[in-house]
Amino acid sequence: MPKISVIGAGNVGATLAQRLYEKDLADVVMFDIVEGLPQGKALDIFQASSYYPTDYTIKGTNDYADTAASDVVLVTAGAARKPGMTRDELLAINASIVRGVVSEVVKHSPDCILIIISNPVDAMVVLAQQVSGFANERIMGLSGALDGARLASFIAMKLSIPAAKIEPCVIGEHGENMVVIPRLTRIDGKPLTDIMDQDQCQALCQRTIKGGAEIVSFLKTSSAFYAPSAAVARMAEAVIKDENLNICAVAFLNGQYGIKNVACGVPVVINKKGIAKIVEYQLTDSELEALRASAQAVKDTVSKIN
Ligand code: APR
């Protein structure tokens, strides 16, 4: 039986566990340090299984031993961004949480694929790689799958078409230095730049870059979790089903796009090996410059941790 563990049973973690369980994909284990929280939420999710039938199990726990031999481990543990807080301000808190979590996870699931969600995610992927010692392809992070879905939703609203028809391209850092590329965003195979003028494209890019902050400004005391959990559930599904899914995600770069020794969002192919491939698009000079600046911003963040 495939097994997926979700670390952190907060807004993102619990919604993610629910989505995974309802996708009928694998046994799901939800871990949190708060006693009772993962147990209560797992029991609640299980009690919905009359309506979402599955042969898999779901368990909440405060003991890492229950996560043993997971195929995929999804790390959502950490503090959420509060209004006015930048992703970088979360750095010190989340770096210490992610360091502790990853060292426990890899003891119990040495062969897993690790997907990091905790922010700032690009730097957390680098940290997770350092702590785990895993090969680069076995670690990835949630960025473009979410940011691209946000861009698709804004395009869908503007054009009154289903978001699922849109193939978005959002790379770079999951934050202020995100690189949204309308030229490579396609609707029925047509570039967005053929459908909208430059000002309209720019407005959508800006809204995408600020997509997380827009949700925080509504919710006030928490950050987004429905779209993040949907995007990461899709990534985990691609690993479990060995799909060769084309999507954008945080991956460790080793010379691709002229970038080395850091992780940031790029187009990838996901299968049971994790990042099966990093896809190298022909970028324009200005797109490439923006991507490299984004990678440098991640390096700067990582240097603040170390
Ligand atoms: N080990 C396990 N769980 C932990 C740890 C730890 N060391 N430290 C904190 N947690 C748990 C908390 O107890 C809480 O249940 O992580 C959970 C975080 O949940 P929320 O506060 O609801 O945050 P959430 O909105 O889920 O966001 C989690 O995902 O999208 C990112 O920026 C977001 O970094 C944040 C993360």
Tab-separated table of C-alpha atoms and ligand atoms in Angstrom:
chain	number	residue	atom	x	y	z
A	1	MET	CA	0.000	0.000	0.000
A	2	PRO	CA	1.443	3.427	-0.847
A	3	LYS	CA	1.814	5.717	2.160
A	4	ILE	CA	1.899	9.502	2.418
A	5	SER	CA	2.703	11.431	5.580
A	6	VAL	CA	1.726	15.033	6.141
A	7	ILE	CA	3.736	16.895	8.770
A	8	GLY	CA	1.727	19.689	10.366
A	9	ALA	CA	-2.015	19.371	10.918
A	10	GLY	CA	-2.872	23.061	10.593
A	11	ASN	CA	-4.845	24.700	7.795
A	12	VAL	CA	-2.649	23.503	4.930
A	13	GLY	CA	-1.731	20.117	6.448
A	14	ALA	CA	-5.245	19.043	7.418
A	15	THR	CA	-6.800	20.202	4.138
A	16	LEU	CA	-4.032	18.394	2.298
A	17	ALA	CA	-4.608	15.180	4.276
A	18	GLN	CA	-8.312	15.438	3.462
A	19	ARG	CA	-7.665	15.961	-0.249
A	20	LEU	CA	-5.205	13.061	-0.404
A	21	TYR	CA	-7.538	10.738	1.454
A	22	GLU	CA	-10.489	11.694	-0.736
A	23	LYS	CA	-8.351	11.126	-3.844
A	24	ASP	CA	-8.199	7.443	-2.774
A	25	LEU	CA	-4.458	7.447	-3.313
A	26	ALA	CA	-2.598	6.042	-0.320
A	27	ASP	CA	-2.645	5.466	3.419
A	28	VAL	CA	-2.377	8.915	4.987
A	29	VAL	CA	-0.635	9.771	8.266
A	30	MET	CA	-0.933	13.264	9.711
A	31	PHE	CA	1.652	14.322	12.309
A	32	ASP	CA	1.683	17.399	14.554
A	33	ILE	CA	3.396	18.354	17.808
A	34	VAL	CA	0.085	19.520	19.298
A	35	GLU	CA	-1.491	16.611	21.160
A	36	GLY	CA	-4.943	15.605	19.961
A	37	LEU	CA	-4.981	17.915	16.928
A	38	PRO	CA	-3.914	15.394	14.245
A	39	GLN	CA	-5.876	12.580	15.940
A	40	GLY	CA	-9.092	14.619	16.044
A	41	LYS	CA	-8.775	15.881	12.475
A	42	ALA	CA	-7.867	12.421	11.111
A	43	LEU	CA	-10.868	10.860	12.875
A	44	ASP	CA	-13.116	13.588	11.469
A	45	ILE	CA	-11.777	13.005	7.921
A	46	PHE	CA	-12.243	9.241	8.335
A	47	GLN	CA	-15.841	9.789	9.432
A	48	ALA	CA	-16.510	11.294	5.990
A	49	SER	CA	-15.462	8.080	4.280
A	50	SER	CA	-19.067	6.814	3.973
A	51	TYR	CA	-19.382	9.549	1.383
A	52	TYR	CA	-15.840	9.319	-0.033
A	53	PRO	CA	-15.278	5.539	-0.065
A	54	THR	CA	-11.690	4.278	0.038
A	55	ASP	CA	-9.840	1.195	1.254
A	56	TYR	CA	-6.979	3.292	2.576
A	57	THR	CA	-6.513	4.336	6.192
A	58	ILE	CA	-5.946	7.729	7.782
A	59	LYS	CA	-4.228	8.224	11.127
A	60	GLY	CA	-3.325	11.242	13.239
A	61	THR	CA	-0.265	11.032	15.466
A	62	ASN	CA	2.318	12.796	17.634
A	63	ASP	CA	4.833	9.989	17.097
A	64	TYR	CA	7.188	9.992	14.084
A	65	ALA	CA	7.336	6.191	14.245
A	66	ASP	CA	3.854	6.168	12.673
A	67	THR	CA	5.241	7.919	9.575
A	68	ALA	CA	7.785	5.119	8.970
A	69	ALA	CA	8.356	3.888	5.409
A	70	SER	CA	6.327	6.658	3.774
A	71	ASP	CA	6.654	6.958	-0.008
A	72	VAL	CA	6.030	10.683	0.101
A	73	VAL	CA	6.344	13.115	3.018
A	74	LEU	CA	4.804	16.572	2.794
A	75	VAL	CA	6.139	19.172	5.206
A	76	THR	CA	3.633	21.905	6.133
A	77	ALA	CA	4.856	22.421	9.702
A	78	GLY	CA	5.575	25.986	10.609
A	79	ALA	CA	4.065	29.316	11.298
A	80	ALA	CA	1.709	30.850	8.748
A	81	ARG	CA	2.278	34.344	7.413
A	82	LYS	CA	0.370	36.990	9.375
A	83	PRO	CA	-0.801	40.306	7.853
A	84	GLY	CA	2.105	42.627	7.198
A	85	MET	CA	4.623	39.828	7.712
A	86	THR	CA	6.890	39.105	4.744
A	87	ARG	CA	7.919	35.569	3.867
A	88	ASP	CA	11.438	36.391	5.002
A	89	GLU	CA	10.246	37.258	8.502
A	90	LEU	CA	9.014	33.720	8.820
A	91	LEU	CA	12.511	32.533	8.079
A	92	ALA	CA	14.008	32.148	11.538
A	93	ILE	CA	10.949	30.405	13.000
A	94	ASN	CA	10.350	28.075	10.083
A	95	ALA	CA	14.020	27.234	9.494
A	96	SER	CA	14.287	25.817	12.980
A	97	ILE	CA	11.001	23.916	12.635
A	98	VAL	CA	11.870	22.505	9.185
A	99	ARG	CA	15.364	21.494	10.316
A	100	GLY	CA	13.912	19.491	13.220
A	101	VAL	CA	11.097	17.968	11.180
A	102	VAL	CA	13.271	16.858	8.254
A	103	SER	CA	15.852	15.195	10.482
A	104	GLU	CA	13.083	13.140	12.143
A	105	VAL	CA	11.325	12.354	8.854
A	106	VAL	CA	14.410	10.957	7.139
A	107	LYS	CA	15.228	8.708	10.104
A	108	HIS	CA	11.892	6.971	9.647
A	109	SER	CA	11.439	7.228	5.857
A	110	PRO	CA	14.936	7.164	4.355
A	111	ASP	CA	13.612	6.372	0.863
A	112	CYS	CA	10.813	8.938	0.655
A	113	ILE	CA	10.253	11.796	-1.756
A	114	LEU	CA	10.149	15.008	0.305
A	115	ILE	CA	7.871	17.867	-0.684
A	116	ILE	CA	8.288	21.078	1.278
A	117	ILE	CA	5.431	23.547	1.652
A	118	SER	CA	6.631	25.598	4.673
A	119	ASN	CA	7.715	29.128	3.720
A	120	PRO	CA	9.939	30.691	2.544
A	121	VAL	CA	9.787	27.506	0.526
A	122	ASP	CA	12.743	27.906	-1.847
A	123	ALA	CA	15.165	28.403	1.044
A	124	MET	CA	13.450	25.618	3.016
A	125	VAL	CA	14.101	23.203	0.136
A	126	VAL	CA	17.818	24.070	0.278
A	127	LEU	CA	17.777	23.584	4.048
A	128	ALA	CA	15.914	20.268	3.750
A	129	GLN	CA	18.488	19.085	1.229
A	130	GLN	CA	21.324	19.972	3.609
A	131	VAL	CA	19.658	18.282	6.585
A	132	SER	CA	18.505	15.142	4.748
A	133	GLY	CA	21.502	14.609	2.470
A	134	PHE	CA	18.976	13.330	-0.107
A	135	ALA	CA	19.814	13.392	-3.820
A	136	ASN	CA	18.505	16.588	-5.426
A	137	GLU	CA	15.740	14.835	-7.353
A	138	ARG	CA	14.137	13.500	-4.164
A	139	ILE	CA	13.366	16.946	-2.750
A	140	MET	CA	11.033	19.550	-4.183
A	141	GLY	CA	8.873	22.419	-2.993
A	142	LEU	CA	5.470	23.928	-3.686
A	143	SER	CA	5.646	27.107	-5.732
A	144	GLY	CA	4.731	27.270	-9.439
A	145	ALA	CA	1.982	24.650	-9.094
A	146	LEU	CA	0.242	27.113	-6.743
A	147	ASP	CA	1.298	30.415	-8.286
A	148	GLY	CA	0.399	29.075	-11.744
A	149	ALA	CA	-3.018	27.966	-10.479
A	150	ARG	CA	-3.537	31.470	-9.103
A	151	LEU	CA	-2.583	33.018	-12.444
A	152	ALA	CA	-4.936	30.573	-14.195
A	153	SER	CA	-7.760	31.561	-11.841
A	154	PHE	CA	-7.270	35.267	-12.604
A	155	ILE	CA	-7.196	34.594	-16.363
A	156	ALA	CA	-10.285	32.369	-16.007
A	157	MET	CA	-12.174	35.169	-14.235
A	158	LYS	CA	-11.153	37.708	-16.880
A	159	LEU	CA	-12.015	35.546	-19.923
A	160	SER	CA	-14.895	33.538	-18.380
A	161	ILE	CA	-13.284	30.218	-19.258
A	162	PRO	CA	-12.429	27.231	-17.016
A	163	ALA	CA	-9.080	27.629	-15.227
A	164	ALA	CA	-8.205	24.021	-16.095
A	165	LYS	CA	-7.913	25.048	-19.781
A	166	ILE	CA	-4.973	27.285	-18.973
A	167	GLU	CA	-1.347	26.091	-18.875
A	168	PRO	CA	0.415	28.674	-16.743
A	169	CYS	CA	4.143	29.352	-16.510
A	170	VAL	CA	5.325	30.826	-13.211
A	171	ILE	CA	8.920	30.237	-12.138
A	172	GLY	CA	11.552	31.706	-9.818
A	173	GLU	CA	11.183	32.430	-6.125
A	174	HIS	CA	7.821	31.827	-4.420
A	175	GLY	CA	7.627	35.412	-3.224
A	176	GLU	CA	8.281	38.946	-4.327
A	177	ASN	CA	10.828	37.865	-6.976
A	178	MET	CA	8.434	35.440	-8.678
A	179	VAL	CA	8.794	35.331	-12.485
A	180	VAL	CA	5.424	35.165	-14.235
A	181	ILE	CA	5.790	34.532	-17.983
A	182	PRO	CA	2.660	35.431	-20.043
A	183	ARG	CA	4.506	34.515	-23.274
A	184	LEU	CA	4.768	30.891	-22.086
A	185	THR	CA	1.322	30.778	-20.486
A	186	ARG	CA	-1.013	29.033	-22.927
A	187	ILE	CA	-4.742	28.851	-23.477
A	188	ASP	CA	-5.734	26.141	-25.969
A	189	GLY	CA	-2.139	26.260	-27.154
A	190	LYS	CA	-2.176	30.058	-27.714
A	191	PRO	CA	0.199	32.297	-25.763
A	192	LEU	CA	-1.547	34.667	-23.328
A	193	THR	CA	0.305	37.531	-25.038
A	194	ASP	CA	-1.737	36.829	-28.224
A	195	ILE	CA	-4.991	37.103	-26.284
A	196	MET	CA	-4.401	40.098	-24.013
A	197	ASP	CA	-2.445	43.309	-24.382
A	198	GLN	CA	0.683	44.025	-22.410
A	199	ASP	CA	-1.048	46.106	-19.728
A	200	GLN	CA	-3.648	43.393	-19.081
A	201	CYS	CA	-0.908	40.743	-18.888
A	202	GLN	CA	1.098	42.918	-16.507
A	203	ALA	CA	-1.907	43.436	-14.236
A	204	LEU	CA	-2.457	39.661	-14.033
A	205	CYS	CA	1.251	39.075	-13.333
A	206	GLN	CA	1.206	41.601	-10.491
A	207	ARG	CA	-1.942	40.093	-8.968
A	208	THR	CA	-0.288	36.648	-9.143
A	209	ILE	CA	2.875	37.871	-7.429
A	210	LYS	CA	0.710	39.323	-4.647
A	211	GLY	CA	-1.684	36.341	-4.708
A	212	GLY	CA	-0.755	35.051	-1.256
A	213	ALA	CA	-0.930	38.515	0.315
A	214	GLU	CA	-4.378	39.113	-1.224
A	215	ILE	CA	-5.737	36.073	0.642
A	216	VAL	CA	-4.013	37.116	3.893
A	217	SER	CA	-5.594	40.564	3.602
A	218	PHE	CA	-9.045	38.921	3.588
A	219	LEU	CA	-8.419	36.239	6.209
A	220	LYS	CA	-6.401	38.558	8.493
A	221	THR	CA	-5.142	35.905	10.900
A	222	SER	CA	-4.163	33.057	8.574
A	223	SER	CA	-2.898	32.461	5.059
A	224	ALA	CA	-4.203	30.522	2.056
A	225	PHE	CA	-4.776	26.786	2.307
A	226	TYR	CA	-7.351	25.542	-0.218
A	227	ALA	CA	-5.330	26.265	-3.359
A	228	PRO	CA	-1.970	25.391	-1.725
A	229	SER	CA	-3.294	22.005	-0.571
A	230	ALA	CA	-4.848	21.292	-3.997
A	231	ALA	CA	-1.577	22.082	-5.782
A	232	VAL	CA	0.564	19.957	-3.505
A	233	ALA	CA	-1.920	17.067	-3.552
A	234	ARG	CA	-1.566	17.084	-7.355
A	235	MET	CA	2.245	16.890	-7.012
A	236	ALA	CA	2.045	14.010	-4.518
A	237	GLU	CA	-0.404	12.188	-6.797
A	238	ALA	CA	2.082	12.487	-9.687
A	239	VAL	CA	4.732	10.782	-7.530
A	240	ILE	CA	2.466	7.978	-6.309
A	241	LYS	CA	1.063	7.303	-9.808
A	242	ASP	CA	4.469	7.728	-11.515
A	243	GLU	CA	2.809	10.135	-13.928
A	244	ASN	CA	5.557	12.209	-15.591
A	245	LEU	CA	3.526	15.324	-14.797
A	246	ASN	CA	4.691	18.622	-16.333
A	247	ILE	CA	4.352	21.340	-13.705
A	248	CYS	CA	6.457	24.093	-12.101
A	249	ALA	CA	8.032	23.363	-8.710
A	250	VAL	CA	10.973	24.306	-6.519
A	251	ALA	CA	13.925	22.144	-7.585
A	252	PHE	CA	17.610	22.143	-6.776
A	253	LEU	CA	19.516	23.524	-9.761
A	254	ASN	CA	22.864	22.293	-10.885
A	255	GLY	CA	23.750	24.497	-13.841
A	256	GLN	CA	20.316	24.599	-15.508
A	257	TYR	CA	19.528	28.156	-16.640
A	258	GLY	CA	23.107	28.981	-15.600
A	259	ILE	CA	22.089	28.632	-11.925
A	260	LYS	CA	23.908	26.415	-9.428
A	261	ASN	CA	23.833	25.392	-5.770
A	262	VAL	CA	20.406	26.773	-4.971
A	263	ALA	CA	16.750	25.809	-5.374
A	264	CYS	CA	13.982	27.829	-6.995
A	265	GLY	CA	10.888	27.382	-9.120
A	266	VAL	CA	11.419	25.892	-12.587
A	267	PRO	CA	9.416	23.720	-14.998
A	268	VAL	CA	9.868	20.067	-14.028
A	269	VAL	CA	8.614	16.566	-14.755
A	270	ILE	CA	7.404	14.726	-11.634
A	271	ASN	CA	7.229	10.945	-11.321
A	272	LYS	CA	7.992	8.288	-8.683
A	273	LYS	CA	11.668	9.298	-8.669
A	274	GLY	CA	10.632	12.816	-7.654
A	275	ILE	CA	12.004	15.448	-10.049
A	276	ALA	CA	12.565	13.198	-13.077
A	277	LYS	CA	13.669	16.163	-15.170
A	278	ILE	CA	14.203	19.914	-15.055
A	279	VAL	CA	12.847	21.352	-18.286
A	280	GLU	CA	14.937	24.130	-19.817
A	281	TYR	CA	12.709	26.550	-21.734
A	282	GLN	CA	14.207	28.991	-24.242
A	283	LEU	CA	13.882	32.142	-22.150
A	284	THR	CA	14.397	35.682	-23.433
A	285	ASP	CA	17.308	37.651	-21.979
A	286	SER	CA	15.039	39.595	-19.638
A	287	GLU	CA	13.212	36.450	-18.440
A	288	LEU	CA	16.537	34.736	-17.803
A	289	GLU	CA	17.830	37.770	-15.965
A	290	ALA	CA	14.696	37.805	-13.781
A	291	LEU	CA	15.066	34.084	-13.022
A	292	ARG	CA	18.714	34.509	-12.066
A	293	ALA	CA	17.879	37.498	-9.852
A	294	SER	CA	15.230	35.332	-8.203
A	295	ALA	CA	17.763	32.545	-7.574
A	296	GLN	CA	20.137	35.120	-6.092
A	297	ALA	CA	17.369	36.302	-3.741
A	298	VAL	CA	16.960	32.686	-2.548
A	299	LYS	CA	20.734	32.419	-2.009
A	300	ASP	CA	20.586	35.600	0.093
A	301	THR	CA	17.768	34.120	2.185
A	302	VAL	CA	19.681	30.864	2.649
A	303	SER	CA	22.759	32.782	3.782
A	304	LYS	CA	20.632	34.415	6.517
A	305	ILE	CA	19.776	30.913	7.844
A	306	ASN	CA	23.332	29.654	7.818
B	1	APR	N1	6.452	19.673	14.060
B	1	APR	C1	5.222	19.394	13.562
B	1	APR	N2	4.252	20.322	13.439
B	1	APR	C2	4.548	21.570	13.823
B	1	APR	C3	5.810	21.934	14.334
B	1	APR	C4	6.778	20.914	14.458
B	1	APR	N3	7.978	21.164	14.917
B	1	APR	N4	5.773	23.254	14.620
B	1	APR	C5	4.548	23.700	14.294
B	1	APR	N5	3.811	22.682	13.808
B	1	APR	C6	2.422	22.678	13.366
B	1	APR	C7	1.519	23.567	14.202
B	1	APR	O1	1.178	22.924	15.433
B	1	APR	C8	0.338	23.765	13.279
B	1	APR	O2	-0.667	22.778	13.496
B	1	APR	O3	2.320	23.226	12.053
B	1	APR	C9	0.933	23.589	11.886
B	1	APR	C10	0.882	24.849	11.035
B	1	APR	O4	-0.436	25.126	10.785
B	1	APR	P1	-1.019	26.600	10.573
B	1	APR	O5	-0.519	27.488	11.645
B	1	APR	O6	-2.482	26.466	10.352
B	1	APR	O7	-0.280	27.093	9.238
B	1	APR	P2	-0.703	26.756	7.732
B	1	APR	O8	-1.636	27.788	7.237
B	1	APR	O9	-1.083	25.332	7.644
B	1	APR	O10	0.693	26.990	6.989
B	1	APR	C11	1.781	26.119	7.185
B	1	APR	O11	2.541	26.294	4.939
B	1	APR	O12	1.867	27.619	3.168
B	1	APR	C12	2.793	27.469	4.204
B	1	APR	O13	3.391	29.753	4.773
B	1	APR	C13	2.711	28.593	5.211
B	1	APR	O14	4.771	28.028	6.296
B	1	APR	C14	3.359	27.956	6.405
B	1	APR	C15	2.928	26.491	6.285
